[in-house]
Coordinates of C-alpha atoms in Angstrom, one line a residue:
X1 CA 170.9 33.2 73.3
X2 CA 173.1 36.2 73.8
X3 CA 176.5 35.2 75.1
X4 CA 176.9 36.3 78.9
X5 CA 179.1 39.9 79.4
X6 CA 181.4 39.7 82.0
X7 CA 179.9 39.8 85.7
X8 CA 180.6 43.4 87.1
X9 CA 181.5 43.9 90.6
X10 CA 178.6 45.9 92.3
X11 CA 181.1 47.9 94.1
X12 CA 181.9 49.6 90.8
X13 CA 178.5 51.1 90.6
X14 CA 178.7 52.7 94.1
X15 CA 179.2 56.0 95.2
X16 CA 181.3 56.7 98.1
X17 CA 178.7 56.4 100.6
X18 CA 177.3 53.2 101.6
X19 CA 173.9 54.5 102.0
X20 CA 173.8 54.6 98.0
X21 CA 174.7 50.8 97.7
X22 CA 171.7 50.0 100.6
X23 CA 169.2 51.9 98.6
X24 CA 169.8 49.7 95.6
X25 CA 172.1 51.9 93.3
X26 CA 174.0 48.9 92.1
X27 CA 173.0 47.4 88.8
X28 CA 172.0 44.0 89.3
X29 CA 172.4 40.7 86.8
X30 CA 170.0 37.9 86.0
X31 CA 171.0 34.7 83.9
X32 CA 168.1 34.9 81.8
X33 CA 167.4 31.2 79.8
X34 CA 166.2 33.1 76.7
X35 CA 168.3 36.4 76.6
X36 CA 171.5 35.3 78.5
X37 CA 172.9 37.9 81.6
X38 CA 170.6 40.5 81.2
X39 CA 171.3 43.6 83.7
X40 CA 169.2 46.4 85.5
X41 CA 170.0 49.7 87.3
X42 CA 168.9 50.9 90.3
X43 CA 166.2 52.5 89.5
X44 CA 164.4 49.5 87.4
X45 CA 165.6 47.3 90.6
X46 CA 163.6 49.9 92.6
X47 CA 160.5 48.6 90.7
X48 CA 161.3 44.8 90.6
X49 CA 161.9 44.8 94.3
X50 CA 158.3 45.8 95.2
X51 CA 155.2 43.4 96.4
X52 CA 153.5 44.8 93.3
X53 CA 156.0 43.4 91.0
X54 CA 157.1 40.4 92.8
X55 CA 153.5 39.4 92.4
X56 CA 154.0 38.4 88.8
X57 CA 155.8 35.1 90.7
X58 CA 152.4 33.7 91.2
X59 CA 150.9 34.0 87.4
X60 CA 151.6 31.6 84.8
X61 CA 153.0 32.9 81.7
X62 CA 150.3 30.8 79.6
X63 CA 147.5 30.0 82.0
X64 CA 145.7 27.1 81.8
X65 CA 148.5 25.5 78.9
X66 CA 150.5 24.5 82.2
X67 CA 148.1 21.8 82.8
X68 CA 148.7 20.1 79.6
X69 CA 152.5 21.3 78.8
X70 CA 154.5 20.6 82.0
X71 CA 157.2 22.8 80.6
X72 CA 155.1 25.9 80.5
X73 CA 155.8 26.4 84.2
X74 CA 157.4 29.9 83.7
X75 CA 155.7 33.2 85.1
X76 CA 154.7 36.8 84.2
X77 CA 157.8 37.7 86.5
X78 CA 160.4 36.4 84.4
X79 CA 158.6 37.4 80.8
X80 CA 158.2 40.7 82.1
X81 CA 162.1 41.0 83.0
X82 CA 162.8 40.0 79.6
X83 CA 160.6 42.8 77.9
X84 CA 162.0 45.1 80.0
X85 CA 165.4 44.3 78.9
X86 CA 164.4 44.4 75.4
X87 CA 162.8 48.0 75.9
X88 CA 165.8 49.7 77.3
X89 CA 168.5 47.5 75.0
X90 CA 166.6 48.7 71.5
X91 CA 165.8 52.3 73.2
X92 CA 169.5 52.8 74.1
X93 CA 170.9 51.1 70.6
X94 CA 168.3 53.8 68.6
X95 CA 170.1 56.6 70.9
X96 CA 173.5 55.3 70.4
X97 CA 173.1 54.6 66.5
X98 CA 171.1 57.5 65.6
X99 CA 171.9 60.7 67.7
X100 CA 169.7 62.8 65.5
X101 CA 166.7 61.2 67.4
X102 CA 167.8 62.8 70.6
X103 CA 167.0 60.3 73.0
X104 CA 167.7 61.2 76.5
X105 CA 168.8 59.0 79.1
X106 CA 165.4 59.5 81.0
X107 CA 163.6 58.4 78.3
X108 CA 165.6 55.1 77.8
X109 CA 165.1 54.8 81.8
X110 CA 161.1 55.4 81.0
X111 CA 160.6 52.7 77.8
X112 CA 162.7 50.2 80.0
X113 CA 160.1 50.5 83.0
X114 CA 157.0 50.1 80.6
X115 CA 158.7 47.1 79.6
X116 CA 158.9 45.9 83.0
X117 CA 155.7 46.9 84.4
X118 CA 153.3 46.6 81.1
X119 CA 151.7 43.1 82.5
X120 CA 151.3 44.2 86.5
X121 CA 147.6 43.9 85.7
X122 CA 147.3 40.4 84.7
X123 CA 144.8 38.5 87.0
X124 CA 144.5 34.9 87.4
X125 CA 145.3 32.7 84.6
X126 CA 146.3 35.7 82.8
X127 CA 143.9 36.2 79.5
X128 CA 141.5 33.9 81.1
X129 CA 140.5 36.2 83.3
X130 CA 139.8 39.6 81.6
X131 CA 138.5 37.8 78.4
X132 CA 136.1 35.4 79.9
X133 CA 135.6 35.8 83.9
X134 CA 134.8 39.1 84.1
X135 CA 132.7 39.5 80.9
X136 CA 130.6 36.6 82.4
X137 CA 130.4 38.2 85.7
X138 CA 129.6 41.8 83.8
X139 CA 128.7 41.7 80.6
X140 CA 128.7 45.3 80.3
X141 CA 132.2 45.6 81.7
X142 CA 135.0 47.3 79.4
X143 CA 137.9 46.3 81.9
X144 CA 140.8 44.5 80.0
X145 CA 144.4 43.6 82.2
X146 CA 145.7 47.1 80.8
X147 CA 143.8 49.0 82.8
X148 CA 144.8 46.6 86.0
X149 CA 148.4 47.5 84.6
X150 CA 148.0 51.2 85.0
X151 CA 146.3 51.2 88.5
X152 CA 149.0 48.6 89.8
X153 CA 151.5 51.0 88.5
X154 CA 150.4 53.8 90.2
X155 CA 150.0 51.8 93.3
X156 CA 153.3 50.4 93.1
X157 CA 155.0 54.1 92.8
X158 CA 153.1 55.4 95.9
X159 CA 153.1 52.5 98.1
X160 CA 156.7 52.3 97.7
X161 CA 157.7 55.8 97.4
X162 CA 159.7 55.2 94.2
X163 CA 161.4 58.4 93.0
X164 CA 159.4 59.1 89.7
X165 CA 158.4 62.4 88.5
X166 CA 154.3 62.4 87.9
X167 CA 155.0 63.6 84.2
X168 CA 157.3 60.4 83.6
X169 CA 154.8 58.4 85.5
X170 CA 151.9 59.3 82.6
X171 CA 154.7 58.9 80.1
X172 CA 155.3 55.2 81.4
X173 CA 151.7 54.3 81.5
X174 CA 151.3 55.7 77.9
X175 CA 154.2 53.6 76.8
X176 CA 152.2 50.4 78.6
X177 CA 149.2 51.4 76.6
X178 CA 151.2 52.0 73.2
X179 CA 149.9 55.6 72.5
X180 CA 150.1 58.9 73.9
X181 CA 146.9 59.9 75.8
X182 CA 147.5 62.5 78.2
X183 CA 147.2 65.8 76.8
X184 CA 149.9 68.3 76.6
X185 CA 152.1 65.5 76.8
X186 CA 155.4 66.5 75.9
X187 CA 156.3 63.0 74.2
X188 CA 153.3 63.4 71.7
X189 CA 155.5 63.7 68.7
X190 CA 158.1 60.9 69.3
X191 CA 155.3 58.2 68.3
X192 CA 158.2 55.7 68.1
X193 CA 158.8 55.3 71.1
X194 CA 155.5 53.7 72.0
X195 CA 155.7 51.2 69.4
X196 CA 158.7 49.8 71.3
X197 CA 156.5 47.8 74.2
X198 CA 153.2 47.9 72.7
X199 CA 152.9 48.6 69.0
X200 CA 149.3 49.4 68.1
X201 CA 150.6 50.0 64.5
X202 CA 151.6 46.9 63.5
X203 CA 152.3 44.7 66.2
X204 CA 156.0 44.2 66.2
X205 CA 157.2 44.6 69.7
X206 CA 159.8 43.6 72.2
X207 CA 156.7 42.1 74.3
X208 CA 155.9 39.4 71.3
X209 CA 159.8 39.3 70.7
X210 CA 160.0 37.9 74.4
X211 CA 156.8 35.6 74.5
X212 CA 157.3 34.1 71.3
X213 CA 160.5 32.9 72.1
X214 CA 160.2 32.3 75.8
X215 CA 157.3 30.4 75.3
X216 CA 158.6 28.2 72.4
X217 CA 161.5 27.4 74.1
X218 CA 159.3 26.2 77.3
X219 CA 157.1 23.9 75.6
X220 CA 160.0 23.0 73.0
X221 CA 158.2 24.3 69.8
X222 CA 160.9 24.8 67.1
X223 CA 161.0 27.9 65.3
X224 CA 163.5 29.5 62.7
X225 CA 162.3 32.9 63.5
X226 CA 164.9 35.1 65.1
X227 CA 164.0 38.3 67.2
X228 CA 167.9 39.1 67.9
X229 CA 168.1 40.1 64.2
X230 CA 165.0 42.2 64.1
X231 CA 166.7 44.1 67.1
X232 CA 169.9 44.7 65.1
X233 CA 168.3 45.6 61.8
X234 CA 166.1 48.1 63.1
X235 CA 166.2 51.8 62.9
X236 CA 163.9 54.9 63.0
X237 CA 163.0 56.9 59.9
X238 CA 160.0 59.2 59.7
X239 CA 159.2 58.5 63.3
X240 CA 158.6 54.9 62.4
X241 CA 160.6 51.9 63.7
X242 CA 161.9 50.1 60.2
X243 CA 163.6 47.0 59.5
X244 CA 166.4 46.1 56.8
X245 CA 164.4 44.6 53.9
X246 CA 166.5 41.2 54.3
X247 CA 164.0 40.9 57.3
X248 CA 160.7 40.7 55.6
X249 CA 160.7 37.1 55.7
X250 CA 161.9 36.7 59.8
X251 CA 158.9 39.2 60.0
X252 CA 156.3 36.9 58.4
X253 CA 158.0 33.8 60.0
X254 CA 157.4 35.9 63.5
X255 CA 154.2 36.1 63.1
X256 CA 153.3 32.7 61.5
X257 CA 155.1 31.3 64.8
X258 CA 152.7 33.5 66.8
X259 CA 149.6 32.0 65.0
X260 CA 151.1 28.3 65.6
X261 CA 151.6 29.0 69.3
X262 CA 148.1 30.1 69.4
X263 CA 146.7 27.3 67.0
X264 CA 148.9 24.4 69.1
X265 CA 149.4 25.6 72.2
X266 CA 147.2 28.5 73.6
X267 CA 144.1 26.9 72.2
X268 CA 144.8 23.4 72.6
X269 CA 141.4 21.4 73.0
X270 CA 142.4 20.0 76.4
X271 CA 143.9 23.4 77.6
X272 CA 140.5 25.1 76.5
X273 CA 138.5 22.7 78.3
X274 CA 140.5 23.6 81.5
X275 CA 139.9 27.1 80.9
X276 CA 136.0 26.4 80.6
X277 CA 136.2 24.7 83.8
X278 CA 138.6 27.6 85.7
X279 CA 136.0 30.1 84.4
X280 CA 133.0 27.8 85.8
X281 CA 134.6 27.5 89.0
X282 CA 136.1 31.1 89.8
X283 CA 132.4 32.4 88.5
X284 CA 130.6 30.4 90.6
X285 CA 132.9 31.4 93.6
X286 CA 132.7 35.1 93.0
X287 CA 130.2 35.6 95.8
X288 CA 132.6 34.9 98.2
X289 CA 135.3 36.1 96.0
X290 CA 133.8 39.8 95.2
X291 CA 136.0 39.7 92.0
X292 CA 134.5 42.9 90.3
X293 CA 135.3 44.8 93.8
X294 CA 138.8 43.8 93.7
X295 CA 139.9 44.9 90.2
X296 CA 138.8 48.1 91.1
X297 CA 141.1 48.1 94.4
X298 CA 144.8 47.7 93.9
X299 CA 145.4 47.0 97.8
X300 CA 142.9 43.8 97.1
X301 CA 144.3 43.1 93.4
X302 CA 147.5 42.6 94.9
X303 CA 146.7 39.4 96.5
X304 CA 144.7 38.2 93.6
X305 CA 146.7 35.3 91.5
X306 CA 146.8 32.0 90.5
X307 CA 146.6 30.7 94.1
X308 CA 142.8 31.5 93.9
X309 CA 142.4 27.8 93.3
X310 CA 144.0 27.0 96.8
X311 CA 142.2 29.7 98.5
X312 CA 138.9 28.4 97.4
X313 CA 140.0 24.6 98.5
X314 CA 141.0 26.0 101.9
X315 CA 138.2 27.5 102.4
X316 CA 135.3 26.1 104.7
X317 CA 132.6 28.4 103.1
X318 CA 129.8 26.3 101.9
X319 CA 129.1 28.5 99.2
X320 CA 132.3 27.3 97.5
X321 CA 131.3 23.9 97.3
X322 CA 130.4 23.5 93.6
X323 CA 133.9 25.3 92.8
X324 CA 135.6 23.0 94.9
X325 CA 134.1 20.3 93.0
X326 CA 135.1 21.5 89.8
X327 CA 138.7 22.0 90.6
X328 CA 139.2 18.7 92.0
X329 CA 138.1 17.5 88.7
X330 CA 140.6 19.2 87.2
X331 CA 143.3 17.8 89.6
X332 CA 141.7 14.3 88.9
X333 CA 141.8 15.2 85.1
X334 CA 137.9 14.4 84.9
X335 CA 137.7 17.3 82.3
X336 CA 135.0 18.8 80.4
X337 CA 135.4 17.0 77.1
X338 CA 135.9 18.2 73.3
X339 CA 133.0 17.2 71.1
X340 CA 133.8 18.8 67.5
X341 CA 135.1 21.7 65.8
X342 CA 134.0 23.8 62.6
X343 CA 137.0 26.1 61.2
X344 CA 135.6 29.1 59.5
X345 CA 137.8 31.1 56.7
X346 CA 138.4 34.4 57.7
X347 CA 136.4 36.0 54.8
X348 CA 133.4 34.3 55.8
X349 CA 133.4 34.2 59.5
X350 CA 131.1 37.5 59.7
X351 CA 128.4 35.5 57.9
X352 CA 128.0 33.1 60.9
X353 CA 127.1 34.5 64.2
X354 CA 126.1 33.4 67.7
X355 CA 122.3 33.3 67.1
X356 CA 122.9 30.6 64.8
X357 CA 125.3 28.2 66.5
X358 CA 124.8 28.0 70.2
X359 CA 124.1 25.6 73.1
X360 CA 120.2 26.0 72.6
X361 CA 120.4 25.6 68.8
X362 CA 122.6 22.6 69.4
X363 CA 119.9 21.0 71.9
X364 CA 117.1 21.6 69.7
X365 CA 118.6 19.1 67.3
X366 CA 119.2 16.0 69.8
X367 CA 118.5 12.7 69.3
X368 CA 115.3 11.6 70.7
X369 CA 115.7 10.3 74.5
X370 CA 119.1 12.2 74.7
X371 CA 117.6 14.3 77.7
X372 CA 120.1 17.2 77.0
X373 CA 120.3 20.7 78.2
X374 CA 121.8 24.0 77.2
X375 CA 123.8 23.7 80.2
X376 CA 125.3 20.5 79.0
X377 CA 126.9 22.4 76.2
X378 CA 129.4 24.9 75.6
X379 CA 130.2 26.7 72.6
X380 CA 133.5 28.5 72.3
X381 CA 134.2 31.2 69.6
X382 CA 138.2 31.2 69.0
X383 CA 139.4 33.8 66.5
X384 CA 142.9 32.9 65.1
X385 CA 144.9 35.4 63.1
X386 CA 148.2 37.0 61.9
X387 CA 147.6 39.7 65.1
X388 CA 145.9 42.4 62.7
X389 CA 142.1 40.7 62.5
X390 CA 141.8 39.9 58.6
X391 CA 144.7 42.1 57.8
X392 CA 148.2 41.0 56.8
X393 CA 150.3 43.1 59.5
X394 CA 153.1 43.1 57.3
X395 CA 151.4 45.9 55.0
X396 CA 151.7 48.2 58.0
X397 CA 155.6 47.8 58.3
X398 CA 158.2 49.8 56.4
X399 CA 161.5 48.5 55.4
X400 CA 165.0 50.4 54.5
X401 CA 167.9 49.6 52.0
X402 CA 171.2 49.6 53.7
X403 CA 172.3 51.9 50.9
X404 CA 169.6 54.6 51.5
X405 CA 168.7 53.9 55.3
X406 CA 166.8 57.5 55.5
X407 CA 164.0 56.4 53.3
X408 CA 161.7 53.8 54.0
X409 CA 159.2 51.6 51.7
X410 CA 156.9 49.0 51.6
X411 CA 157.5 45.4 50.4
X412 CA 154.3 43.7 48.8
X413 CA 153.6 40.1 49.9
X414 CA 154.1 38.8 46.2
X415 CA 157.9 39.9 46.1
X416 CA 158.5 38.1 49.2
X417 CA 157.3 34.5 48.4
X418 CA 154.4 32.7 46.5
X419 CA 153.5 30.6 49.2
X420 CA 152.6 33.4 52.0
X421 CA 149.3 32.9 53.0
X422 CA 146.5 35.4 51.5
X423 CA 144.2 34.7 54.3
X424 CA 144.8 36.1 57.8
X425 CA 142.5 34.9 60.1
X426 CA 139.8 32.3 60.8
X427 CA 137.2 31.4 63.5
X428 CA 137.4 28.0 65.4
X429 CA 133.8 27.1 66.7
X430 CA 134.4 24.5 69.3
X431 CA 131.7 22.4 71.1
X432 CA 132.7 20.9 74.2
X433 CA 130.5 18.8 76.7
X434 CA 130.3 19.0 80.5
X435 CA 129.2 16.0 81.1
X436 CA 131.5 12.9 79.3
X437 CA 128.7 10.6 79.3
X438 CA 127.1 13.0 76.9
X439 CA 129.7 13.5 74.2
X440 CA 128.1 11.2 71.6
X441 CA 124.8 12.9 71.6
X442 CA 126.2 16.4 71.8
X443 CA 128.3 15.8 68.5
X444 CA 125.4 14.2 66.9
X445 CA 122.9 17.3 67.8
X446 CA 125.6 19.5 66.4
X447 CA 126.4 17.9 63.1
X448 CA 122.4 18.0 62.3
X449 CA 122.4 21.4 63.0
X450 CA 125.5 22.5 60.9
X451 CA 124.0 20.2 58.1
X452 CA 120.3 21.6 58.4
X453 CA 122.1 25.3 58.1
X454 CA 124.0 24.1 55.3
X455 CA 120.8 23.4 53.2
X456 CA 119.2 26.5 53.9
X457 CA 118.4 28.6 51.0
X458 CA 120.0 31.6 52.1
X459 CA 123.1 30.2 54.1
X460 CA 126.4 31.5 53.2
X461 CA 128.4 29.2 50.8
X462 CA 130.8 27.5 53.4
X463 CA 131.4 23.9 52.9
X464 CA 131.1 22.0 56.3
X465 CA 132.8 18.6 56.2
X466 CA 132.5 16.7 59.5
X467 CA 136.0 15.8 60.6
X468 CA 136.3 11.8 60.8
X469 CA 139.1 11.9 63.0
X470 CA 136.7 13.8 65.9
X471 CA 134.0 11.1 65.7
X472 CA 133.2 9.5 69.0
X473 CA 131.4 6.6 70.1
X474 CA 127.9 7.1 70.5
X475 CA 127.6 9.7 68.0
X476 CA 125.6 7.1 66.0
X477 CA 123.2 4.1 66.3
X478 CA 125.0 1.9 64.3
X479 CA 127.3 1.5 61.3
X480 CA 124.3 2.0 58.7
X481 CA 123.1 4.8 60.8
X482 CA 126.8 6.5 60.7
X483 CA 127.2 6.3 56.8
X484 CA 123.6 7.7 56.4
X485 CA 123.6 10.7 59.1
X486 CA 124.5 13.3 56.4
X487 CA 122.4 12.0 53.9
X488 CA 119.2 13.0 56.3

């Protein structure tokens, strides 16, 4: 945690006229649990003090994880403050340490604003909304929260008369997306600026620096990864942000910590079960909510937050009865139940698809008189990786030696450690039951399906070994049957 600097009297930032103080020209400090005292100037505070930005107070950073981990109660608001602070700090550091880059004060300001506003477009329960709710309502839709962020940023600037030139607005929107998109943008040849907030090149950016540290802190997940060292040990070489060669293992540790958060926290079995219930509840309520209309209208989207659950519960609309029932089940901990899981190595995940393992296929293998229907079963495909699909993200990162800090180079994995993984992705196929009384029968049906699939002559050579730790009562009729099940 950064040590707090001296508190600065606002009067020292005021001009002679009181109106400038009232207009928000005073630098403001926030005491952040991750970064210590962080500050923003008047222009950034003009962004923060708007309804569009304050909306982030009502969006949980970790979505449904808060229902499982009580400490995961932080919101997108403080995360965006942290990313804005880190974005401005890193850009200012490049400006001071490498004057040859000719970074202007306006560029520092714009990169900071991009960090502040990069998550303006998140919907209720964050990634659940654009990764599950919207695709369920409209399978053809390509809408993502990044598009929502651009829409809400435009709305923020126009609705609050924020004094930013149109060219700078377009530049900030490009920074949020992580790539120059607008023809004629004067910043097209300064690619390193676009890697600070949303690095499309290798995934090392201040967004990760903040959320990995913040999420680990709030759920008490221990990690030796240190983002502050990466901030200090970075410089721009050949229009790319590079890192001191001594930080290569720290970067591997960052990607492993990210994977660990996904494996242990974000895709926790119970958290995913609650996500599935939230998706069902929100989708069933769409006839009253009109979500597809709201994601295109910033004035309506402004009020679409995690409070959607209470909106449903408060409503007297009879069409919301089923959604209310699901939300009350969540409140009373009557959750969908985890049934089983099959983890597929990254180099084999393309050999399986949803035409082979799905609810209908599982139900087709149900025991006699089980009375299962496809609606009883949910199959979730959860891809996990180091952030660059099957690839090693560190292969896309350049390093430098302090004795020659104008030349960059790649560091092969074998030069770092023999214990670094050789596979960087996997696919977890999870099965859930909507009815707790049918968990055993669904598990038996799923394992029958997997065993039959494995015995087929044209099936890929993937060993399916049932996890004994997942076995539940009712999956087998008797101890003898239990021993013979996989000999059928």
